[in-house]
Amino acid sequence: MRFAWLLRCSHLGLYCIKRENMRLYRLIRYDIKNGICSRLYLYVPAAILCSVFTIGFYMSLQNRNLENEKLTIINILLYFFEGKEPFSPELGNAFVFPVVWLFIFLYSAFLTLNYPYSNLTGYGVQVITRTKSRKLWWLSKCFWVFLTTFLYFAVWYLVSLVLSLILHIDLSIQYSERICAELLDMKLQSVQAGSVWISLVILPVMTSVAVNLLQLCLGLFFDRIYCFLASAVILFASTYFQTPLLIGNFAMVKRSVMYQENGMDFTQGIIACAALIILSIGAGFWRIRKYDILKKT
Amino acid sequence: MAAKCIKNEMRKALFSKASLITYLLSFSLVIYHTVTKAEIYNEFYTAYQTGEVQGNPMITAVSLYCNWLGADVTSFATSAFFFLFPIIAVMPYGWSMAGEIKSGYTKNVISRIPRKVYFFSKYFAAFVSGALAVMIPLLLSFLLMSLVLPALHMENIYPYGVIGERSMWAELYYSNPFPLQYAVCTAGRDFFGADRLYQYGFRFFYTEPGVRCPDALFPDASSGLYRYECTSGMGALAGQIFTGASSSK
């Protein structure tokens, strides 16, 4: 008797979970359609700029008489994610921010800025009413941020990959030390394949996801422009100060252990990004429960 | 009628909650910058008095003319000011037109007054509020710093990192620095005023409130252009982007 009751409960539980998963799946599908597929034009400027930066970097080899050096795709990715070396404010040493690095991360923040809140103040109210769950709406938006950021970085990597194929740039995991030293002012200490993957692929994407999710969460508390401003301040301050508290530091090669002995640790970076992601999602869950949607609309 | 319309738009541009936040942000940056610079100066002055400074003390390096917000190139506050101001300067009034077009307010106004008058007053208010959002903090910084730092004449033999020998306005900077500070304020005012007008032009084509025009994505580039225009010329920035050279070079 007791066994039958337990079985019925578990069936009911499974049914609820299944139904909730189905609703979440539908919400995600809706977000992919409206938040990604209908906004694909926003990825075009990123692709164009990636091409400009890549071709510019390739052409700079000829300007510096480095045509004979073997340029690889890793050199190009190092150029994208080099960031800024630790800055010491001394006389005559002007602070010049890393334009390419900042552009990459700011554009990612810009991509994820508008859709969730325009959705919440538009059709989102209807969606929440029909799904009967604010929690699911928030979860789907977090998932959308993940997807958008992954897609954005995929565009950067794919465009550089395609251009590498067109320009006959080597696709190996090796890189030219001379190009790094002369063009990027970078002499890497110990480079293993794993470190390259973490510093050029995993950490930039994770950092961007963390900043974008923080921005998404802040959007429930403040106006969107202030959220974008907060993201810009975090990223910009990261280029000036070397501290683990500013998460942008983990996405810069010139701040990592690959470049300097006391650099930012990869494990610490992954943990910090994961913590910020979890914190942002959790704070959003807490806030969305009592968020006044009707007032906003 | 035009004066009344301009007055109305100016009131909306200057006395809103967003403009108050803008001024608070910029004033806090100015105060932070002044306090940090005053601390550095006090340390230097104490060391100089006690004879701890060895060799050439380069006294002119603590001058007001290379340490105020418009000329300092090393501090976080200055960098943040010029990096973030393309965003901050448009906050108070940036999407006023977009909001008004969407809400139908514009239709009500242009049925009562000439269209030209309405748009001219919008542009005028946009320019003035953007310009003031930059000029007031710059002037405030110059005045506050002049309370703390000595206004020593700069000497072109030292590498201050501010204005090099071949930079724009270098002669003026080393011979008579005060007019140059005024010129920097004016250039800042015109640049950010024009930036705001550009935002307005963009609003005719894209009226989604909450989204800034693409300039938001290039705050670094636009402020960089302004700073390089005033210091080392545009070639440096263009060179940095298109030659793939390191940012430190």
Coordinates of C-alpha atoms in Angstrom, one line a residue:
Chain A
M1 CA 0.0 0.0 0.0
R2 CA 2.7 2.4 1.1
F3 CA 4.8 1.4 -2.0
A4 CA 1.9 2.2 -4.3
W5 CA 1.5 5.6 -2.7
L6 CA 5.2 6.3 -3.0
L7 CA 5.1 5.3 -6.7
R8 CA 2.1 7.6 -7.3
C9 CA 4.0 10.5 -5.6
S10 CA 7.1 9.9 -7.6
H11 CA 5.0 9.7 -10.8
L12 CA 3.3 13.0 -9.9
G13 CA 6.7 14.5 -9.1
L14 CA 8.2 13.3 -12.4
Y15 CA 5.1 14.6 -14.2
C16 CA 5.6 18.1 -12.7
I17 CA 9.3 18.1 -13.5
K18 CA 8.6 17.0 -17.0
R19 CA 5.9 19.6 -17.4
E20 CA 8.1 22.3 -16.0
N21 CA 11.0 21.2 -18.3
M22 CA 8.6 21.3 -21.2
R23 CA 7.6 24.9 -20.4
L24 CA 11.3 25.9 -20.0
Y25 CA 12.1 24.2 -23.3
R26 CA 9.3 26.2 -25.0
L27 CA 10.5 29.5 -23.4
I28 CA 14.1 28.8 -24.5
R29 CA 12.8 28.0 -28.0
Y30 CA 10.9 31.3 -27.9
D31 CA 14.0 33.2 -26.8
I32 CA 16.1 31.6 -29.5
K33 CA 13.6 32.6 -32.1
N34 CA 13.1 36.2 -30.9
G35 CA 16.3 37.0 -29.1
I36 CA 18.8 35.3 -31.5
C37 CA 17.4 34.4 -34.9
S38 CA 15.6 37.8 -35.4
R39 CA 18.6 39.7 -34.2
L40 CA 21.3 38.1 -36.2
Y41 CA 22.1 41.4 -37.9
L42 CA 23.7 42.4 -34.6
Y43 CA 26.5 39.9 -35.1
V44 CA 27.4 41.4 -38.5
P45 CA 29.4 44.4 -37.1
A46 CA 31.3 41.9 -34.9
A47 CA 32.2 39.8 -37.9
I48 CA 33.3 42.9 -39.8
L49 CA 35.4 44.2 -37.0
C50 CA 37.0 40.8 -36.4
S51 CA 38.0 40.8 -40.1
V52 CA 39.4 44.3 -39.9
F53 CA 41.4 43.5 -36.8
T54 CA 42.7 40.2 -38.3
I55 CA 43.6 41.7 -41.6
G56 CA 45.2 44.6 -39.9
F57 CA 47.3 42.3 -37.8
Y58 CA 48.3 40.3 -40.8
M59 CA 49.3 43.4 -42.7
S60 CA 51.3 44.7 -39.8
L61 CA 53.7 41.8 -40.3
Q62 CA 54.8 43.2 -43.6
N63 CA 55.2 46.7 -42.1
R64 CA 57.6 45.2 -39.5
N65 CA 59.4 43.0 -42.0
L66 CA 58.2 39.8 -40.3
E67 CA 56.8 38.2 -43.5
N68 CA 59.1 35.2 -43.1
E69 CA 57.8 34.4 -39.6
K70 CA 55.2 31.7 -39.3
L71 CA 52.0 33.4 -38.2
T72 CA 49.5 31.1 -36.6
I73 CA 45.9 31.5 -35.5
I74 CA 47.1 31.5 -31.9
N75 CA 49.0 34.7 -32.6
I76 CA 45.8 36.3 -33.8
L77 CA 43.9 35.1 -30.8
L78 CA 46.7 36.4 -28.5
Y79 CA 46.3 39.8 -30.2
F80 CA 42.5 39.8 -29.5
F81 CA 42.8 38.8 -25.9
E82 CA 46.2 40.2 -24.9
G83 CA 44.6 42.9 -22.8
K84 CA 46.9 45.3 -21.0
E85 CA 50.0 44.6 -19.1
P86 CA 50.0 45.6 -15.4
F87 CA 50.0 49.4 -15.3
S88 CA 52.2 51.5 -13.0
P89 CA 51.2 55.1 -13.0
E90 CA 54.6 56.8 -13.5
L91 CA 55.6 60.0 -15.0
G92 CA 55.7 59.8 -18.8
N93 CA 53.9 56.5 -18.8
A94 CA 50.5 57.3 -20.2
F95 CA 47.7 54.9 -19.7
V96 CA 46.5 53.6 -23.1
F97 CA 43.6 51.2 -22.8
P98 CA 43.4 48.0 -24.9
V99 CA 40.9 49.0 -27.6
V100 CA 40.5 45.6 -29.2
W101 CA 40.0 43.8 -25.9
L102 CA 37.5 46.3 -24.6
F103 CA 35.6 46.3 -27.8
I104 CA 35.2 42.6 -27.8
F105 CA 33.8 42.5 -24.2
L106 CA 31.7 45.7 -24.5
Y107 CA 30.0 44.5 -27.6
S108 CA 29.1 41.3 -25.9
A109 CA 27.5 43.3 -23.1
F110 CA 25.7 45.4 -25.6
L111 CA 24.3 42.4 -27.4
T112 CA 22.7 41.1 -24.2
L113 CA 21.5 44.5 -22.9
N114 CA 18.2 45.1 -24.4
Y115 CA 16.3 42.0 -25.3
P116 CA 15.4 40.6 -21.8
Y117 CA 13.9 43.9 -20.6
S118 CA 12.1 44.8 -23.8
N119 CA 10.6 41.3 -23.6
L120 CA 9.6 41.8 -20.0
T121 CA 7.9 45.1 -20.8
G122 CA 6.3 43.7 -23.9
Y123 CA 5.2 40.2 -24.6
G124 CA 7.0 38.9 -21.5
V125 CA 4.0 39.7 -19.3
Q126 CA 1.8 37.5 -21.4
V127 CA 4.5 34.8 -21.4
I128 CA 4.8 34.9 -17.6
T129 CA 1.0 34.8 -17.2
R130 CA 0.7 31.7 -19.4
T131 CA 3.7 29.8 -18.1
K132 CA 2.6 30.7 -14.5
S133 CA 6.2 31.0 -13.4
R134 CA 8.5 34.0 -13.1
K135 CA 11.3 31.6 -12.2
L136 CA 11.2 29.9 -15.6
W137 CA 11.1 33.2 -17.4
W138 CA 14.3 34.2 -15.6
L139 CA 15.9 30.9 -16.1
S140 CA 15.2 31.1 -19.9
K141 CA 16.7 34.6 -20.0
C142 CA 19.9 33.4 -18.2
F143 CA 20.1 30.6 -20.7
W144 CA 19.6 33.1 -23.6
V145 CA 22.5 35.1 -22.2
F146 CA 24.7 32.0 -22.2
L147 CA 23.7 31.2 -25.8
T148 CA 24.1 34.7 -27.1
T149 CA 27.6 35.0 -25.6
F150 CA 28.7 31.6 -26.9
L151 CA 27.3 32.5 -30.4
Y152 CA 29.1 35.9 -30.3
F153 CA 32.4 34.4 -29.4
A154 CA 31.8 31.6 -31.9
V155 CA 31.5 34.4 -34.6
W156 CA 34.9 35.8 -33.5
Y157 CA 36.6 32.4 -33.6
L158 CA 34.9 31.4 -36.8
V159 CA 35.7 34.6 -38.7
S160 CA 39.4 34.4 -37.6
L161 CA 39.4 30.8 -38.6
V162 CA 38.0 31.4 -42.0
L163 CA 40.3 34.4 -42.6
S164 CA 43.3 32.2 -41.5
L165 CA 42.3 29.7 -44.1
I166 CA 42.0 32.4 -46.8
L167 CA 45.3 34.2 -45.8
H168 CA 47.1 30.8 -45.5
I169 CA 47.7 31.3 -41.8
D170 CA 48.8 28.2 -39.9
L171 CA 46.1 26.6 -37.8
S172 CA 48.4 24.9 -35.4
I173 CA 48.4 25.3 -31.6
Q174 CA 52.0 26.6 -31.8
Y175 CA 52.7 30.3 -32.1
S176 CA 55.5 32.6 -33.3
E177 CA 57.5 34.0 -30.3
R178 CA 59.1 36.7 -32.4
I179 CA 55.7 38.0 -33.6
C180 CA 54.5 38.0 -30.0
A181 CA 57.5 39.9 -28.8
E182 CA 57.7 42.4 -31.6
L183 CA 54.0 43.1 -32.3
L184 CA 52.4 42.4 -29.0
D185 CA 55.2 43.2 -26.7
M186 CA 54.6 39.8 -25.1
K187 CA 57.0 37.1 -24.0
L188 CA 55.1 34.2 -22.6
Q189 CA 56.6 32.2 -19.8
S190 CA 55.5 28.6 -20.1
V191 CA 52.9 27.7 -22.6
Q192 CA 51.2 24.3 -22.8
A193 CA 48.2 23.5 -25.1
G194 CA 45.9 23.4 -22.1
S195 CA 46.9 26.9 -20.9
V196 CA 46.4 28.3 -24.4
W197 CA 42.9 26.8 -24.5
I198 CA 42.0 28.1 -21.1
S199 CA 43.4 31.6 -21.6
L200 CA 42.2 32.1 -25.2
V201 CA 38.8 30.3 -25.2
I202 CA 37.5 29.2 -21.8
L203 CA 38.3 32.2 -19.6
P204 CA 37.3 35.0 -22.1
V205 CA 33.9 33.3 -22.7
M206 CA 33.3 32.6 -19.1
T207 CA 34.3 36.1 -18.1
S208 CA 32.0 37.6 -20.7
V209 CA 29.1 35.3 -19.6
A210 CA 29.7 36.4 -16.0
V211 CA 29.7 40.1 -16.8
N212 CA 26.6 39.8 -19.0
L213 CA 24.7 37.8 -16.4
L214 CA 25.7 40.4 -13.8
Q215 CA 24.4 43.1 -16.1
L216 CA 21.2 41.1 -16.6
C217 CA 20.7 40.8 -12.9
L218 CA 21.4 44.5 -12.3
G219 CA 18.8 45.3 -14.9
L220 CA 16.1 44.1 -12.4
F221 CA 17.3 46.8 -10.0
F222 CA 18.4 49.7 -12.2
D223 CA 17.9 51.2 -15.6
R224 CA 19.6 49.5 -18.5
I225 CA 22.0 52.3 -19.3
Y226 CA 23.3 52.2 -15.7
C227 CA 23.8 48.4 -16.1
F228 CA 25.8 48.9 -19.3
L229 CA 27.7 51.6 -17.5
A230 CA 28.5 49.2 -14.6
S231 CA 29.7 46.6 -17.1
A232 CA 31.9 49.2 -18.8
V233 CA 33.3 50.4 -15.5
I234 CA 34.1 46.8 -14.4
L235 CA 35.9 46.0 -17.7
F236 CA 37.7 49.4 -17.9
A237 CA 38.8 49.2 -14.2
S238 CA 40.1 45.7 -15.0
T239 CA 42.5 47.1 -17.5
Y240 CA 43.8 49.6 -15.0
F241 CA 44.0 47.7 -11.7
Q242 CA 45.3 44.1 -11.4
T243 CA 43.2 42.5 -8.8
P244 CA 41.1 39.3 -8.7
L245 CA 38.1 41.4 -7.6
L246 CA 37.8 42.9 -11.1
I247 CA 36.8 39.9 -13.1
G248 CA 38.1 41.3 -16.5
N249 CA 41.6 40.5 -15.3
F250 CA 41.1 36.8 -15.8
A251 CA 40.3 37.3 -19.5
M252 CA 43.6 39.1 -20.3
V253 CA 46.6 37.1 -21.4
K254 CA 49.0 39.8 -20.2
R255 CA 47.6 39.5 -16.7
S256 CA 47.8 35.7 -16.6
V257 CA 50.4 33.3 -15.2
M258 CA 51.4 32.7 -18.8
Y259 CA 52.8 36.3 -19.0
Q260 CA 54.0 37.0 -15.5
E261 CA 54.9 35.0 -12.5
N262 CA 52.5 36.7 -10.1
G263 CA 49.8 36.7 -12.7
M264 CA 46.1 35.7 -12.4
D265 CA 45.7 32.0 -11.8
F266 CA 43.4 30.1 -14.2
T267 CA 41.7 28.0 -11.5
Q268 CA 41.0 31.1 -9.5
G269 CA 39.6 32.7 -12.6
I270 CA 37.3 29.8 -13.4
I271 CA 36.1 29.7 -9.8
A272 CA 35.5 33.5 -9.7
C273 CA 33.6 33.5 -12.9
A274 CA 31.4 30.5 -11.8
A275 CA 30.8 32.2 -8.5
L276 CA 29.7 35.4 -10.2
I277 CA 27.4 33.5 -12.6
I278 CA 25.8 31.6 -9.7
L279 CA 25.4 34.8 -7.6
S280 CA 23.9 36.7 -10.5
I281 CA 21.4 33.9 -11.3
G282 CA 20.5 33.5 -7.6
A283 CA 20.1 37.3 -7.0
G284 CA 17.9 37.4 -10.1
F285 CA 15.7 34.6 -8.8
W286 CA 15.3 36.4 -5.5
R287 CA 14.5 39.8 -7.2
I288 CA 12.1 38.5 -10.0
R289 CA 9.8 37.0 -7.4
K290 CA 8.6 40.4 -6.2
Y291 CA 9.5 42.4 -9.3
D292 CA 6.6 44.8 -10.3
I293 CA 6.2 43.9 -14.0
L294 CA 2.9 45.8 -14.5
K295 CA 4.4 49.1 -13.3
K296 CA 7.3 48.7 -15.7
T297 CA 5.0 48.0 -18.7
Chain B
M1 CA 7.8 80.9 -29.3
A2 CA 11.3 79.6 -30.1
A3 CA 12.7 81.0 -26.8
K4 CA 9.9 79.3 -24.8
C5 CA 10.5 76.0 -26.5
I6 CA 14.3 76.2 -26.0
K7 CA 13.7 77.1 -22.3
N8 CA 11.4 74.1 -21.9
E9 CA 13.9 71.7 -23.5
M10 CA 16.8 73.1 -21.6
R11 CA 14.8 72.6 -18.3
K12 CA 14.2 69.0 -19.3
A13 CA 17.8 68.4 -20.2
L14 CA 19.5 70.1 -17.2
F15 CA 17.2 69.4 -14.3
S16 CA 16.3 65.7 -14.7
K17 CA 17.2 62.9 -12.4
A18 CA 19.5 61.4 -15.0
S19 CA 21.5 64.6 -15.3
L20 CA 21.8 64.8 -11.5
I21 CA 23.3 61.3 -11.6
T22 CA 25.6 62.3 -14.4
Y23 CA 26.9 65.3 -12.4
L24 CA 27.2 63.2 -9.2
L25 CA 29.3 60.6 -11.1
S26 CA 31.6 63.1 -12.7
F27 CA 32.0 65.2 -9.5
S28 CA 32.9 62.1 -7.5
L29 CA 35.5 61.2 -10.1
V30 CA 36.9 64.8 -9.9
I31 CA 37.1 64.7 -6.1
Y32 CA 38.7 61.2 -6.1
H33 CA 41.3 62.5 -8.6
T34 CA 42.0 65.7 -6.6
V35 CA 42.4 63.8 -3.4
T36 CA 44.8 61.2 -4.9
K37 CA 46.8 63.9 -6.6
A38 CA 47.0 66.0 -3.4
E39 CA 48.2 62.9 -1.5
I40 CA 50.9 62.3 -4.1
Y41 CA 51.9 66.0 -4.0
N42 CA 52.1 66.0 -0.2
E43 CA 54.3 63.0 -0.2
F44 CA 56.6 64.5 -2.8
Y45 CA 56.7 67.9 -0.9
T46 CA 57.6 66.2 2.4
A47 CA 60.3 64.2 0.7
Y48 CA 61.6 67.3 -1.1
Q49 CA 61.7 69.3 2.2
T50 CA 63.5 66.6 4.1
G51 CA 66.0 66.1 1.3
E52 CA 65.0 62.5 0.5
V53 CA 64.6 63.2 -3.2
Q54 CA 67.9 62.3 -4.9
G55 CA 69.1 63.7 -8.2
N56 CA 66.9 65.9 -10.3
P57 CA 63.5 66.2 -8.5
M58 CA 61.7 67.4 -11.7
I59 CA 59.6 69.8 -9.7
T60 CA 57.5 70.8 -12.7
A61 CA 56.1 67.2 -12.8
V62 CA 53.8 68.1 -9.9
S63 CA 52.5 71.2 -11.7
L64 CA 48.9 71.9 -12.0
Y65 CA 49.2 72.0 -15.8
C66 CA 50.1 68.3 -16.1
N67 CA 48.0 67.0 -13.2
W68 CA 44.5 68.3 -13.6
L69 CA 41.8 66.1 -15.1
G70 CA 42.2 67.4 -18.7
A71 CA 46.0 66.9 -18.8
D72 CA 46.8 64.0 -16.5
V73 CA 47.5 60.8 -18.5
T74 CA 48.4 58.3 -15.8
S75 CA 45.6 58.3 -13.2
F76 CA 42.5 56.0 -13.2
A77 CA 40.1 58.9 -12.7
T78 CA 41.2 60.7 -15.9
S79 CA 41.2 57.6 -18.0
A80 CA 37.8 56.6 -16.6
F81 CA 36.5 60.1 -17.2
F82 CA 37.4 60.2 -20.9
F83 CA 36.5 56.5 -21.5
L84 CA 33.1 56.7 -19.9
F85 CA 32.0 60.1 -20.8
P86 CA 30.6 59.3 -24.2
I87 CA 28.2 57.1 -22.3
I88 CA 27.7 59.3 -19.3
A89 CA 27.2 62.5 -21.3
V90 CA 24.3 61.1 -23.2
M91 CA 22.5 59.7 -20.2
P92 CA 20.5 62.8 -19.2
Y93 CA 19.0 63.6 -22.6
G94 CA 20.1 60.8 -24.8
W95 CA 16.8 59.2 -25.7
S96 CA 14.5 62.1 -24.9
M97 CA 13.6 62.3 -28.6
A98 CA 13.1 58.6 -29.0
G99 CA 10.8 58.5 -25.9
E100 CA 8.8 61.5 -27.2
I101 CA 8.4 60.1 -30.7
K102 CA 7.2 56.8 -29.3
S103 CA 4.8 58.3 -26.7
G104 CA 3.2 60.7 -29.2
Y105 CA 4.4 63.8 -27.5
T106 CA 6.2 65.0 -30.6
K107 CA 3.0 64.9 -32.7
N108 CA 1.2 67.1 -30.1
V109 CA 4.1 69.6 -30.1
I110 CA 4.6 69.9 -33.8
S111 CA 0.9 70.4 -34.4
R112 CA 1.2 73.5 -32.2
I113 CA 4.6 75.0 -33.1
P114 CA 6.7 74.8 -36.3
R115 CA 8.6 71.6 -36.7
K116 CA 11.9 73.4 -37.2
V117 CA 11.6 75.3 -33.9
Y118 CA 10.9 72.0 -32.0
F119 CA 13.8 70.1 -33.5
F120 CA 16.2 73.1 -33.3
S121 CA 15.4 73.5 -29.6
K122 CA 16.0 69.7 -29.1
Y123 CA 19.4 69.9 -30.8
F124 CA 20.3 73.0 -29.0
A125 CA 19.4 71.5 -25.6
A126 CA 21.2 68.3 -26.5
F127 CA 24.4 70.2 -27.4
V128 CA 24.4 72.4 -24.4
S129 CA 23.6 69.6 -21.9
G130 CA 26.3 67.3 -23.4
A131 CA 28.8 70.1 -23.5
L132 CA 28.1 71.2 -19.9
A133 CA 28.3 67.6 -18.6
V134 CA 31.9 67.6 -19.7
M135 CA 33.0 71.2 -19.3
I136 CA 31.8 71.7 -15.7
P137 CA 33.8 68.7 -14.3
L138 CA 36.8 69.8 -16.2
L139 CA 36.6 73.4 -14.9
L140 CA 35.9 72.1 -11.4
S141 CA 38.9 69.9 -11.5
F142 CA 41.1 72.8 -12.7
L143 CA 39.8 75.0 -9.9
L144 CA 40.1 72.3 -7.2
M145 CA 43.6 71.3 -8.3
S146 CA 44.7 74.9 -8.4
L147 CA 43.9 75.0 -4.7
V148 CA 46.4 72.2 -4.1
L149 CA 49.1 72.2 -6.7
P150 CA 51.5 74.9 -7.8
A151 CA 50.9 76.4 -11.3
L152 CA 54.5 75.9 -12.5
H153 CA 55.4 76.4 -16.1
M154 CA 56.1 73.2 -18.0
E155 CA 59.5 72.5 -19.5
N156 CA 59.8 70.7 -22.8
I157 CA 62.9 68.8 -21.8
Y158 CA 61.0 66.5 -19.5
P159 CA 59.0 63.5 -20.6
Y160 CA 55.7 64.2 -18.8
G161 CA 53.8 62.0 -21.2
V162 CA 51.1 64.6 -21.7
I163 CA 52.1 66.6 -24.8
G164 CA 55.1 65.7 -26.8
E165 CA 57.3 68.0 -28.8
R166 CA 55.5 67.4 -32.1
S167 CA 52.0 67.3 -30.6
M168 CA 49.2 69.6 -31.4
W169 CA 49.4 72.8 -29.4
A170 CA 52.8 71.8 -27.9
E171 CA 54.3 75.3 -28.4
L172 CA 51.4 76.9 -26.6
Y173 CA 51.6 74.3 -23.8
Y174 CA 55.2 75.0 -23.0
S175 CA 55.1 78.8 -23.5
N176 CA 51.8 79.8 -22.1
P177 CA 49.9 76.8 -20.6
F178 CA 46.8 78.6 -19.2
P179 CA 45.1 79.3 -22.6
L180 CA 45.7 75.7 -23.5
Q181 CA 43.8 74.5 -20.5
Y182 CA 40.9 76.6 -21.7
A183 CA 41.3 75.2 -25.2
V184 CA 41.1 71.7 -23.9
C185 CA 37.9 72.5 -22.0
T186 CA 36.5 74.0 -25.1
A187 CA 37.5 71.1 -27.3
G188 CA 36.0 68.7 -24.7
R189 CA 32.8 70.7 -24.6
D190 CA 32.5 70.8 -28.4
F191 CA 33.4 67.1 -28.8
F192 CA 30.9 65.8 -26.4
G193 CA 28.3 68.3 -27.5
A194 CA 28.7 67.1 -31.0
D195 CA 28.6 63.5 -29.8
R196 CA 25.2 64.2 -28.3
L197 CA 24.0 65.7 -31.6
Y198 CA 25.2 62.6 -33.4
Q199 CA 23.1 60.6 -30.9
Y200 CA 20.1 62.7 -31.8
G201 CA 20.6 62.2 -35.6
F202 CA 20.7 58.5 -34.9
R203 CA 17.4 58.6 -33.1
F204 CA 15.6 59.6 -36.3
F205 CA 16.4 56.1 -37.6
Y206 CA 16.4 54.0 -34.5
T207 CA 13.9 54.8 -31.7
E208 CA 14.3 51.9 -29.4
P209 CA 14.5 53.4 -25.9
G210 CA 17.2 52.0 -23.7
V211 CA 19.5 51.2 -26.5
R212 CA 22.2 53.7 -27.3
C213 CA 23.4 54.3 -30.8
P214 CA 26.6 52.4 -31.9
D215 CA 28.7 55.1 -30.3
A216 CA 28.1 53.3 -27.0
L217 CA 30.3 50.5 -28.4
F218 CA 33.1 52.8 -29.2
P219 CA 33.4 54.9 -26.1
D220 CA 37.0 54.0 -26.0
A221 CA 37.5 54.9 -29.6
S222 CA 35.7 58.2 -29.4
S223 CA 37.3 59.3 -26.2
G224 CA 40.6 58.0 -27.5
L225 CA 40.2 60.2 -30.6
Y226 CA 39.5 63.2 -28.5
R227 CA 42.4 62.6 -26.3
Y228 CA 44.8 61.8 -29.1
E229 CA 43.6 64.8 -31.0
C230 CA 44.5 66.9 -28.1
T231 CA 47.7 65.3 -27.3
S232 CA 49.5 63.1 -29.8
G233 CA 47.4 63.3 -33.0
M234 CA 45.1 60.6 -34.4
G235 CA 47.9 58.6 -35.9
A236 CA 48.7 56.9 -32.6
L237 CA 45.2 55.4 -32.1
A238 CA 44.8 54.5 -35.8
G239 CA 48.2 53.0 -35.7
Q240 CA 47.3 51.0 -32.6
I241 CA 44.2 49.5 -34.2
F242 CA 45.4 48.9 -37.7
T243 CA 49.1 47.9 -37.2
G244 CA 48.3 45.4 -34.5
A245 CA 50.9 47.0 -32.3
S246 CA 50.7 46.5 -28.6
S247 CA 48.7 49.0 -26.6
S248 CA 51.8 49.8 -24.6
K249 CA 53.8 51.0 -27.6

